[in-house]
Short mmCIF file of C-alpha atoms and ligand atoms in Angstrom, two decimals:
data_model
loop_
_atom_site.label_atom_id
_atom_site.label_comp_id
_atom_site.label_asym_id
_atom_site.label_seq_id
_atom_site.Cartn_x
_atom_site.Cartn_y
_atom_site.Cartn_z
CA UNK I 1 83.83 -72.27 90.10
CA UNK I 2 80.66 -72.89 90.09
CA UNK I 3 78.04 -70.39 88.52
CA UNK I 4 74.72 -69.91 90.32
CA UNK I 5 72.47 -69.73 87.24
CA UNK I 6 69.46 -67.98 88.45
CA UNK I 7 67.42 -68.18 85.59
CA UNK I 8 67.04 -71.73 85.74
CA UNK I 9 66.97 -72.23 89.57
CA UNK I 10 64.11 -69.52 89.03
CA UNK I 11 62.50 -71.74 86.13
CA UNK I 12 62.75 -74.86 88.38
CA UNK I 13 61.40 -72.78 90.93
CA UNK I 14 58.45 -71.79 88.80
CA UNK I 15 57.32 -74.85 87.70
CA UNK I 16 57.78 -76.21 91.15
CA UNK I 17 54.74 -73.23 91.72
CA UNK I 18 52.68 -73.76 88.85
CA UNK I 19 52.46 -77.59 89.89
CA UNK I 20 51.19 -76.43 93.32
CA UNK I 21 48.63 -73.87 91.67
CA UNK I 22 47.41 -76.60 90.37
CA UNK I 23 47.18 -78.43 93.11
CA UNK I 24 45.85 -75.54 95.08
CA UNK I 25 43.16 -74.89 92.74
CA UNK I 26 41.84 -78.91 93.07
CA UNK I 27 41.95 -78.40 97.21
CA UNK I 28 40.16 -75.09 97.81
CA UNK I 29 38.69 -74.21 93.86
CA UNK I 30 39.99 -71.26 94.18
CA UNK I 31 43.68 -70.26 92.88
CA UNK I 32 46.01 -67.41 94.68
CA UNK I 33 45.98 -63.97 93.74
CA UNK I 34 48.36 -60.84 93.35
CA UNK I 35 47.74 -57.48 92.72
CA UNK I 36 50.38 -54.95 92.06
CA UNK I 37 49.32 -51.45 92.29
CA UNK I 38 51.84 -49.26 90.41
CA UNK I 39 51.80 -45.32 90.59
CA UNK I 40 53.40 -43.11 88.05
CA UNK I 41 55.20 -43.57 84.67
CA UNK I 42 58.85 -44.70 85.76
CA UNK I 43 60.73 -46.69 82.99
CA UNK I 44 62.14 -49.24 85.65
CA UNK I 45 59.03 -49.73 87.19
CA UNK I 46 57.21 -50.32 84.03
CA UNK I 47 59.28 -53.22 83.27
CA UNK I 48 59.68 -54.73 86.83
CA UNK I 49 55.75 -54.62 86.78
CA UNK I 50 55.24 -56.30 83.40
CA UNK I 51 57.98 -59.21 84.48
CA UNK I 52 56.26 -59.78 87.11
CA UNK I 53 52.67 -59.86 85.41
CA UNK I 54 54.18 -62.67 82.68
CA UNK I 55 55.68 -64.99 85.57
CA UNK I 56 52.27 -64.72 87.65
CA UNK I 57 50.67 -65.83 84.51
CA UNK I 58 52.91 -68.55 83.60
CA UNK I 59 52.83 -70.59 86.95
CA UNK I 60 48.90 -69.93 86.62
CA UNK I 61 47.88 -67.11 89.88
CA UNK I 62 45.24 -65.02 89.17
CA UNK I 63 47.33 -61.37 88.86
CA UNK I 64 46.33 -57.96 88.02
CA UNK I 65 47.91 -54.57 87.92
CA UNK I 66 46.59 -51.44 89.30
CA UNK I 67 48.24 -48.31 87.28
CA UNK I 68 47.76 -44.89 88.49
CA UNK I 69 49.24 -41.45 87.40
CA UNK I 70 52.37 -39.90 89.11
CA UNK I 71 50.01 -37.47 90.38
CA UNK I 72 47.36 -39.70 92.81
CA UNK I 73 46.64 -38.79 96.00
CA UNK I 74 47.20 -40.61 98.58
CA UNK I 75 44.12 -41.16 100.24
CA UNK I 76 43.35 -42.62 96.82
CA UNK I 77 46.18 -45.57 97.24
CA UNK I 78 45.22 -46.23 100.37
CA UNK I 79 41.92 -46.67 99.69
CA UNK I 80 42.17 -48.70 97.37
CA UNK I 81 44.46 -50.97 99.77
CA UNK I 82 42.01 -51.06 101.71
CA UNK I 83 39.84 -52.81 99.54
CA UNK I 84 41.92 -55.48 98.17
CA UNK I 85 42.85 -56.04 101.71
CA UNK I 86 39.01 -56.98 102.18
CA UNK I 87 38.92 -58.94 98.73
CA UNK I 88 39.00 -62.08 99.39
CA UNK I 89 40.20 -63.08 95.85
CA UNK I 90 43.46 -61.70 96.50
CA UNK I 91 46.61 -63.12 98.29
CA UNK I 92 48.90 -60.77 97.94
CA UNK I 93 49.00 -57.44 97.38
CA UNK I 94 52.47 -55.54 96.39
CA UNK I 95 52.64 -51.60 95.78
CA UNK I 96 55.48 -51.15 93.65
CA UNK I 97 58.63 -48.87 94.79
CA UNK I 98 59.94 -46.15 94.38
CA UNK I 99 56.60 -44.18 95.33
CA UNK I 100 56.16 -40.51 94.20
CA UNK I 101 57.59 -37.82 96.85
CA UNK I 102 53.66 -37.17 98.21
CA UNK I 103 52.80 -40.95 99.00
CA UNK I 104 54.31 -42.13 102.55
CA UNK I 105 55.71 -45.08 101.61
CA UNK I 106 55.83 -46.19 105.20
CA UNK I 107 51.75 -45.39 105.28
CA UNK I 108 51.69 -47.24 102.12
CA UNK I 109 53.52 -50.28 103.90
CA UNK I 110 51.88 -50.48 107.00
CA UNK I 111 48.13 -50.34 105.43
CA UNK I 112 48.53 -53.67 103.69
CA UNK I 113 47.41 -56.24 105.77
CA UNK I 114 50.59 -58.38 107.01
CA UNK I 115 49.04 -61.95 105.93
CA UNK I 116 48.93 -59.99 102.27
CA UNK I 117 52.25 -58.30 102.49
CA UNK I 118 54.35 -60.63 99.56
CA UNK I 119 57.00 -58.08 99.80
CA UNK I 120 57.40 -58.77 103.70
CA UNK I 121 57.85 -54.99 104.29
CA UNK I 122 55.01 -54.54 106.99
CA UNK I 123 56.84 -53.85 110.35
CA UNK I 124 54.70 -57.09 111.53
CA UNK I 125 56.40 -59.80 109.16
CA UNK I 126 59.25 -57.80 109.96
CA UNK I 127 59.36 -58.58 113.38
CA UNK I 128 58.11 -62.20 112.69
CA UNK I 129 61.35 -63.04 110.99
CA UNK I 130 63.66 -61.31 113.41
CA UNK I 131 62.04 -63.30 115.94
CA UNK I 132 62.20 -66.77 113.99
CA UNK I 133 58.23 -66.72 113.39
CA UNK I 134 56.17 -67.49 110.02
CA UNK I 135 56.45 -64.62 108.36
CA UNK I 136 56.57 -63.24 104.44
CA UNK I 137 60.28 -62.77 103.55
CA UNK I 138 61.57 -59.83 101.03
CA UNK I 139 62.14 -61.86 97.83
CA UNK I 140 65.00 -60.56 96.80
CA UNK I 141 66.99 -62.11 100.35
CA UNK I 142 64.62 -65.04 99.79
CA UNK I 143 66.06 -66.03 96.49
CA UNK I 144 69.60 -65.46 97.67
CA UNK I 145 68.79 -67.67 100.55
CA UNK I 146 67.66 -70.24 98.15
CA UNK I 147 70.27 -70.05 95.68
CA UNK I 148 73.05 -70.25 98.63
CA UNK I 149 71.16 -73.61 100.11
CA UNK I 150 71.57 -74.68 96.74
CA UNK I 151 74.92 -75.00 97.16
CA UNK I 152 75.53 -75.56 100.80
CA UNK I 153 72.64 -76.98 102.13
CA UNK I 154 74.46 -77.04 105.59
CA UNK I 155 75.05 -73.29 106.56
CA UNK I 156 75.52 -74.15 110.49
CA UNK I 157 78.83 -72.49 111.91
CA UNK I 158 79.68 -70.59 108.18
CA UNK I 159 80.46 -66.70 109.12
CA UNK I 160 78.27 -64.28 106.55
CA UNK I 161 79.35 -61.30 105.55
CA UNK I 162 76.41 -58.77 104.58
CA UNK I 163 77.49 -55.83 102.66
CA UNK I 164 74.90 -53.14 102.63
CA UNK I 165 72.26 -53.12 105.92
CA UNK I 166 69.25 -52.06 104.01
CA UNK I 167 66.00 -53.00 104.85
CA UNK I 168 65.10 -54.37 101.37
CA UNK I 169 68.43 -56.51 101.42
CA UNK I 170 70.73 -56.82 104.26
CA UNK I 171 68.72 -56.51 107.06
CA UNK I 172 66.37 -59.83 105.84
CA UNK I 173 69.27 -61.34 104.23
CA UNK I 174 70.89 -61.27 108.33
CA UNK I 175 68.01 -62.89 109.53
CA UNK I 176 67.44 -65.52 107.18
CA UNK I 177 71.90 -66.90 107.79
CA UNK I 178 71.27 -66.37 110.95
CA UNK I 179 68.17 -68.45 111.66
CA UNK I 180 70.15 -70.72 109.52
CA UNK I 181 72.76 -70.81 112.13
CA UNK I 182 75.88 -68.55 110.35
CA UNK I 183 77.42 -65.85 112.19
CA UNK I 184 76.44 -63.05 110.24
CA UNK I 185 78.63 -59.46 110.27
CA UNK I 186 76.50 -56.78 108.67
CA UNK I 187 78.61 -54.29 107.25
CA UNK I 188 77.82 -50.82 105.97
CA UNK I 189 79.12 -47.32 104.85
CA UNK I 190 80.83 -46.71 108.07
CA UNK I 191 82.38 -50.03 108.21
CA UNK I 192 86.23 -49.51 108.96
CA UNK I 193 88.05 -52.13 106.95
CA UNK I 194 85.62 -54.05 104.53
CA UNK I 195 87.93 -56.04 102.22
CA UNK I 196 89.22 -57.39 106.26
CA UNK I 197 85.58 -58.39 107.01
CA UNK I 198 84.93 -60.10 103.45
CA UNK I 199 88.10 -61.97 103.93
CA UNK I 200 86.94 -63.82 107.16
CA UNK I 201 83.28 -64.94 105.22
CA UNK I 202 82.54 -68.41 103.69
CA UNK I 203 79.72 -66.40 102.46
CA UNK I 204 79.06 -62.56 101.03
CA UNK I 205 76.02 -61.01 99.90
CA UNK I 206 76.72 -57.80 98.23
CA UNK I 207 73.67 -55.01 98.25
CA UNK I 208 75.53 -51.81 97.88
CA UNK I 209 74.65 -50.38 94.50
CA UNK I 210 78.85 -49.38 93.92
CA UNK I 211 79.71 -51.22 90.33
CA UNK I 212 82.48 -54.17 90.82
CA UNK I 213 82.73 -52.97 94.47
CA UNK I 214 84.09 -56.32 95.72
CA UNK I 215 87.57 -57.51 94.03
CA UNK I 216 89.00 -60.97 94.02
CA UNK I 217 91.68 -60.12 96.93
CA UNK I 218 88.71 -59.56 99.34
CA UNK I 219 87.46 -62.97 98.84
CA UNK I 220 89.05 -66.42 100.47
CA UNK I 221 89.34 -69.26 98.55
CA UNK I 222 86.20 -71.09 97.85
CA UNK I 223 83.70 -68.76 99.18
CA UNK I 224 79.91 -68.43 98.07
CA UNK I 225 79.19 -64.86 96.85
CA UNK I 226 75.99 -63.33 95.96
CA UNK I 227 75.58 -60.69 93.96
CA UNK I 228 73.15 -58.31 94.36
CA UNK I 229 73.65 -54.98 93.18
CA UNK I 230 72.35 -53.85 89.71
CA UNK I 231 74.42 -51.08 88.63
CA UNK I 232 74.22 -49.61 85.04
CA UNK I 233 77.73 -48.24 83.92
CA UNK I 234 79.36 -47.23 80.57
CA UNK I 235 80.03 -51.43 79.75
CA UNK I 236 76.65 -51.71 80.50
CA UNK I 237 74.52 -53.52 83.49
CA UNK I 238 77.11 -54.97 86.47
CA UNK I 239 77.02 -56.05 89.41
CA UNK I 240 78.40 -55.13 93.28
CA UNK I 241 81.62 -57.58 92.42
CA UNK I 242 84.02 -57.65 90.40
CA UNK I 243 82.77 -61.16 88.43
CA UNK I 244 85.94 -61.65 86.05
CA UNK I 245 88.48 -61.76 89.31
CA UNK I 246 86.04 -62.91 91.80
CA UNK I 247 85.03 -66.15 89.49
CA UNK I 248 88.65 -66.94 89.70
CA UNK I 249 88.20 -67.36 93.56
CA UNK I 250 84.96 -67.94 94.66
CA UNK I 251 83.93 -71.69 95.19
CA UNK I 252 80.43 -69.95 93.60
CA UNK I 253 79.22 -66.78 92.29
CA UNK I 254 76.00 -65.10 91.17
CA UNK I 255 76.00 -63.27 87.34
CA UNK I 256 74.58 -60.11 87.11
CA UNK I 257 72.26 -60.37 85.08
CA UNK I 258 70.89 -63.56 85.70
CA UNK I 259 71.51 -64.26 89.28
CA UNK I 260 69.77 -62.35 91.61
CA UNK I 261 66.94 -60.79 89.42
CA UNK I 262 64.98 -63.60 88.35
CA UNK I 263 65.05 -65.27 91.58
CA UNK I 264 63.47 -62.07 92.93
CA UNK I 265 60.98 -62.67 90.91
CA UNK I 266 60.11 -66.08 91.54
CA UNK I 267 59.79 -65.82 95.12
CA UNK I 268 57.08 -63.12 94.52
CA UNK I 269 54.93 -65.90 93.49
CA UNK I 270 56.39 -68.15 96.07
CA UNK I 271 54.95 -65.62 98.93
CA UNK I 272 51.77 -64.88 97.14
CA UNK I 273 51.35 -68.48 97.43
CA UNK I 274 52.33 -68.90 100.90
CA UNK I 275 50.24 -66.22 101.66
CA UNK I 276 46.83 -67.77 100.20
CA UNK I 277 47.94 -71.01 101.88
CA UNK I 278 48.54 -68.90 105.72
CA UNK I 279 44.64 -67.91 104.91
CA UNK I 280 43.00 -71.26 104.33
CA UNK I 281 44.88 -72.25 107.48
P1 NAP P 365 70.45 -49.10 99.54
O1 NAP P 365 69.17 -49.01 100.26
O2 NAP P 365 71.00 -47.90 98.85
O3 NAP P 365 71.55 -49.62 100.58
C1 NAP P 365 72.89 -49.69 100.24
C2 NAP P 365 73.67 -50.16 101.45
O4 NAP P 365 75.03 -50.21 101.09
C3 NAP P 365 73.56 -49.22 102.66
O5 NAP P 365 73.37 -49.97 103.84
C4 NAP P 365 74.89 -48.49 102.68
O6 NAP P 365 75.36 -48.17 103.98
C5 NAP P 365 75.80 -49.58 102.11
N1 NAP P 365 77.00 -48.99 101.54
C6 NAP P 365 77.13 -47.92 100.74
N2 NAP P 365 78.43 -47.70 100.45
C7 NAP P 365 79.13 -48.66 101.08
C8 NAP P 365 80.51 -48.96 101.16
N3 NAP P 365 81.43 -48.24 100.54
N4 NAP P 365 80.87 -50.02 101.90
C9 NAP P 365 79.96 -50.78 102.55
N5 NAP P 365 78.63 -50.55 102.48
C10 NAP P 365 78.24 -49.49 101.78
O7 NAP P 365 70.46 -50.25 98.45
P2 NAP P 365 69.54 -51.56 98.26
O8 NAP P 365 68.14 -51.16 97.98
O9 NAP P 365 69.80 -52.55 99.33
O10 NAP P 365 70.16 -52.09 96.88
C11 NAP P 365 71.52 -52.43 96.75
C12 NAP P 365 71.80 -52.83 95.32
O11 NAP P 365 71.01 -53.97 95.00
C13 NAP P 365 71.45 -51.79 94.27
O12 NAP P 365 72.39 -51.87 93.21
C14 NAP P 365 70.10 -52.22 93.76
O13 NAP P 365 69.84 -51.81 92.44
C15 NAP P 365 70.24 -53.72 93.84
N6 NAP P 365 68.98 -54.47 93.97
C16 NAP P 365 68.83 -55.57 93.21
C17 NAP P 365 67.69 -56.35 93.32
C18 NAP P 365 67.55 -57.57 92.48
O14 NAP P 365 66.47 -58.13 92.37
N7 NAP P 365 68.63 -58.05 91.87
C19 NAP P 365 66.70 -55.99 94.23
C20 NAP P 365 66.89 -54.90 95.02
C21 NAP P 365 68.04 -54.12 94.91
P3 NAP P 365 74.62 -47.08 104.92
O15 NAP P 365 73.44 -47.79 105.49
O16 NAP P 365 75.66 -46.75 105.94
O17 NAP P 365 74.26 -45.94 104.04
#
């Protein structure tokens, strides 16, 4: 079995970026920029924040975080969105989630200009990537996307299994198999016989958020599986499959953590990037 290490497919990926900063920086003298506004004191969100901070730094983008109280209003936020959407200095713009009860997150979304949207949320870059266009790509699909090319850079004819149709995960995840050719099933809460629908896939991406959900009798022989769910439990942080059993099937399998999660990461930068490159074009 092979195990998709995803902290070092996200360092490769990183200093893959940091290279191009570079490289940016010679072209245009300028370097890309992201700016993550975060709202409230949420422990989780603290620490997704910082992360993200240190790997902006380390591949070299210009990066700077916004904090506001739980209590903003939201005229305030989108205000301020406004603004960065007319600074020219900065690429990309992300608005960290969960937002407090008050603050339409949709609102939230929709006011960041699409070419500035790293988080690919905006109902235009949306639409772009259902339709096969240029568009930003949620990073956490994106790096599952890139970890499962890693191993089968030929995804034409495979059938995908999707479990969990979210917008942050599923949805994207769809899109990007499918525009790879795969037939893709999206599966969901009202899906009648799951383990009969994971059986038939050469590949599964689990996004449920139900601890050790998928079990090695769901999963043929040699199939890629990609773990996304974070799930905290009494034996401490696991994943949507059962790794243990499934690692005794799979052909390949994510960790949790260190599979999903730092790739997430990574392709934060790599669409703040894209995005400053879309705007010199
Ligand atoms: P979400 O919005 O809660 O969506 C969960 C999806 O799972 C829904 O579509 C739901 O179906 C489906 N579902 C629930 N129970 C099911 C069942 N028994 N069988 C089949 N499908 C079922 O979750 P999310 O935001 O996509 O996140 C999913 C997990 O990924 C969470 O554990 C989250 O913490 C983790 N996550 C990790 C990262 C990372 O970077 N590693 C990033 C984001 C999220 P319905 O639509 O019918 O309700």
């Amino acid at each position: 079995m092979i195990l998709i290490d995803g902290k070092k497919i996200a360092a490769e990926l990183r200093e893959e970026l940091r290279k191009e900063v570079v490289e940016l920086k010679v072209k245009h003298n300028k370097i890309p920029g992201l700016t993550v506004v975060l709202i409230g004191d949420m422990a989780p969100s603290q620490i997704y924040v910082r992360m993200k901070e240190k790997a902006a730094n380390e591949v070299g983008l210009k990066s700077e975080v916004i904090r506001y109280p739980g209590t903003v209003e939201e005229k305030t936020v989108l205000d301020k969105i406004d603004e960065l959407n007319k600074d020219e200095s900065i690429s990309g713009i992300l608005v960290q989630l969960p937002l407090p009860k008050h603050i339409d997150k949709q609102k939230v979304i929709e006011t960041i200009l699409p070419g500035k949207d790293v988080d690919g949320f905006h109902p235009m870059n949306v639409g772009n990537l259902s339709s096969g266009y240029e568009s930003s790509v949620p990073c956490t699909p994106l790096g599952c996307y890139l970890m499962i090319k890693k191993i089968e850079p030929n995804l034409s004819g495979k059938k995908a299994v999707m479990i969990g149709r979210s917008n942050l995960n599923g949805k994207p995840m769809a899109q990007l198999l499918l525009k790879e050719n795969c037939t893709v099933t999206i599966t969901h809460s009202k899906t009648k016989d799951l383990k009969a629908e994971c059986l038939e896939a050469d590949i599964i991406v689990a996004a449920v958020g139900i601890p050790e959900l998928v079990k090695a009798d769901w999963v043929k022989k040699d199939a890629i599986v990609i773990d996304v769910g974070i799930n905290k439990t009494e034996k401490g942080i696991v994943g949507d499959v059962a790794f243990d059993e499934v690692s005794k099937v799979a052909r390949a399998l994510t960790p949790v953590p260190g599979g999903v999660g730092p790739m997430t990461i990574a392709c934060l930068l790599k669409n703040t990037i894209e995005c400053f490159k879309r705007s010199k074009n």
